């Protein structure tokens, strides 16, 4: 990042992890089949904001059947499984600090709800099971998963039919970027890698959080005193995936155990 606020995202680190930071822009073709996966790019517009989406659908879908597939809304990537995966291209910091990316994820869910309520024929919507929508995100995407799910829960507390017929069936944060203002044991004793060091972690948080915020901000520390009580959140079933060498892994068990004691579904799992 330069003094004028501009950002150069050219990867200068080891080549073996360059694919993690290489952007893949929407294809020029409306629909593209590759390696048994059908890709389709869409742009949704709301409140003068454009959000880019990429759909990943099994090429084996039988268009003649009424079978519907679960929906996986993925922040920061995509995957391959017997489901329709929607990868959300969220706005990036530091040009767009949080909650911009959270808003993009929430906007995408609102669009899915409108698709579920629409009577119009849609080549994608006709194959989506809106009663089985999952959120998944890795690293900072795991934080987005938590924040979007918490917003959905607040909506349902105020109006139980707000999201109908869409149902958030589960969330999967993959080594989410939960931190505290003080170092955890894994941060102090863990081995830094080429893709993430403690210095990088601190700088990335400083660029992503609202101006003037510290690491205890709820977006980075949902288990902290400044965040809503975790027991009060209405959260769906959760599976948290933790990698052995993640520098911030020690913050997760505390977060999940507390977050599923109250208004949520009450089910949580680690892997």
mmCIF file of N, CA and C in Angstrom, residues 54-58 70-74 77-88:
data_model
loop_
_atom_site.group_PDB
_atom_site.id
_atom_site.type_symbol
_atom_site.label_atom_id
_atom_site.label_comp_id
_atom_site.label_asym_id
_atom_site.label_seq_id
_atom_site.Cartn_x
_atom_site.Cartn_y
_atom_site.Cartn_z
ATOM 1 N N UNK A 54 -20.130 -16.207 -8.988
ATOM 2 C CA UNK A 54 -19.818 -17.305 -9.913
ATOM 3 C C UNK A 54 -20.474 -18.575 -9.379
ATOM 4 N N UNK A 55 -21.311 -19.189 -10.222
ATOM 5 C CA UNK A 55 -21.996 -20.425 -9.871
ATOM 6 C C UNK A 55 -21.168 -21.614 -10.345
ATOM 7 N N UNK A 56 -21.030 -22.611 -9.471
ATOM 8 C CA UNK A 56 -20.391 -23.877 -9.814
ATOM 9 C C UNK A 56 -21.435 -24.973 -9.651
ATOM 10 N N UNK A 57 -21.826 -25.618 -10.748
ATOM 11 C CA UNK A 57 -22.885 -26.625 -10.717
ATOM 12 C C UNK A 57 -22.390 -27.926 -11.333
ATOM 13 N N UNK A 58 -22.756 -29.071 -10.745
ATOM 14 C CA UNK A 58 -22.364 -30.351 -11.349
ATOM 15 C C UNK A 58 -22.908 -30.464 -12.765
ATOM 16 N N UNK A 70 -28.630 -28.617 -2.761
ATOM 17 C CA UNK A 70 -28.360 -27.609 -1.734
ATOM 18 C C UNK A 70 -27.474 -26.500 -2.280
ATOM 19 N N UNK A 71 -27.503 -25.370 -1.596
ATOM 20 C CA UNK A 71 -26.768 -24.184 -2.035
ATOM 21 C C UNK A 71 -25.654 -23.893 -1.039
ATOM 22 N N UNK A 72 -24.448 -23.705 -1.529
ATOM 23 C CA UNK A 72 -23.314 -23.341 -0.686
ATOM 24 C C UNK A 72 -22.829 -21.967 -1.124
ATOM 25 N N UNK A 73 -22.986 -20.993 -0.245
ATOM 26 C CA UNK A 73 -22.516 -19.638 -0.519
ATOM 27 C C UNK A 73 -21.111 -19.524 0.052
ATOM 28 N N UNK A 74 -20.126 -19.370 -0.836
ATOM 29 C CA UNK A 74 -18.730 -19.475 -0.431
ATOM 30 C C UNK A 74 -18.051 -18.113 -0.524
ATOM 31 N N UNK A 77 -13.609 -18.199 -2.314
ATOM 32 C CA UNK A 77 -13.187 -19.363 -3.080
ATOM 33 C C UNK A 77 -14.336 -20.184 -3.605
ATOM 34 N N UNK A 78 -14.077 -21.429 -3.970
ATOM 35 C CA UNK A 78 -15.104 -22.334 -4.467
ATOM 36 C C UNK A 78 -14.645 -23.761 -4.239
ATOM 37 N N UNK A 79 -15.533 -24.710 -4.522
ATOM 38 C CA UNK A 79 -15.230 -26.103 -4.262
ATOM 39 C C UNK A 79 -16.013 -26.973 -5.211
ATOM 40 N N UNK A 80 -15.872 -28.281 -5.083
ATOM 41 C CA UNK A 80 -16.551 -29.214 -5.965
ATOM 42 C C UNK A 80 -17.277 -30.256 -5.132
ATOM 43 N N UNK A 81 -18.581 -30.371 -5.270
ATOM 44 C CA UNK A 81 -19.381 -31.359 -4.566
ATOM 45 C C UNK A 81 -20.751 -31.399 -5.222
ATOM 46 N N UNK A 82 -21.608 -32.321 -4.751
ATOM 47 C CA UNK A 82 -22.935 -32.443 -5.333
ATOM 48 C C UNK A 82 -23.834 -31.359 -4.743
ATOM 49 N N UNK A 83 -23.558 -30.174 -5.135
ATOM 50 C CA UNK A 83 -24.300 -28.999 -4.679
ATOM 51 C C UNK A 83 -24.008 -27.873 -5.662
ATOM 52 N N UNK A 84 -24.779 -26.817 -5.551
ATOM 53 C CA UNK A 84 -24.507 -25.621 -6.348
ATOM 54 C C UNK A 84 -23.721 -24.653 -5.474
ATOM 55 N N UNK A 85 -22.504 -24.361 -5.868
ATOM 56 C CA UNK A 85 -21.635 -23.474 -5.102
ATOM 57 C C UNK A 85 -21.657 -22.092 -5.736
ATOM 58 N N UNK A 86 -21.884 -21.086 -4.924
ATOM 59 C CA UNK A 86 -21.891 -19.707 -5.395
ATOM 60 C C UNK A 86 -20.735 -18.977 -4.727
ATOM 61 N N UNK A 87 -19.760 -18.578 -5.503
ATOM 62 C CA UNK A 87 -18.606 -17.855 -4.985
ATOM 63 C C UNK A 87 -18.863 -16.359 -5.111
ATOM 64 N N UNK A 88 -18.757 -15.656 -3.999
ATOM 65 C CA UNK A 88 -19.072 -14.230 -3.949
ATOM 66 C C UNK A 88 -17.790 -13.411 -4.056
#
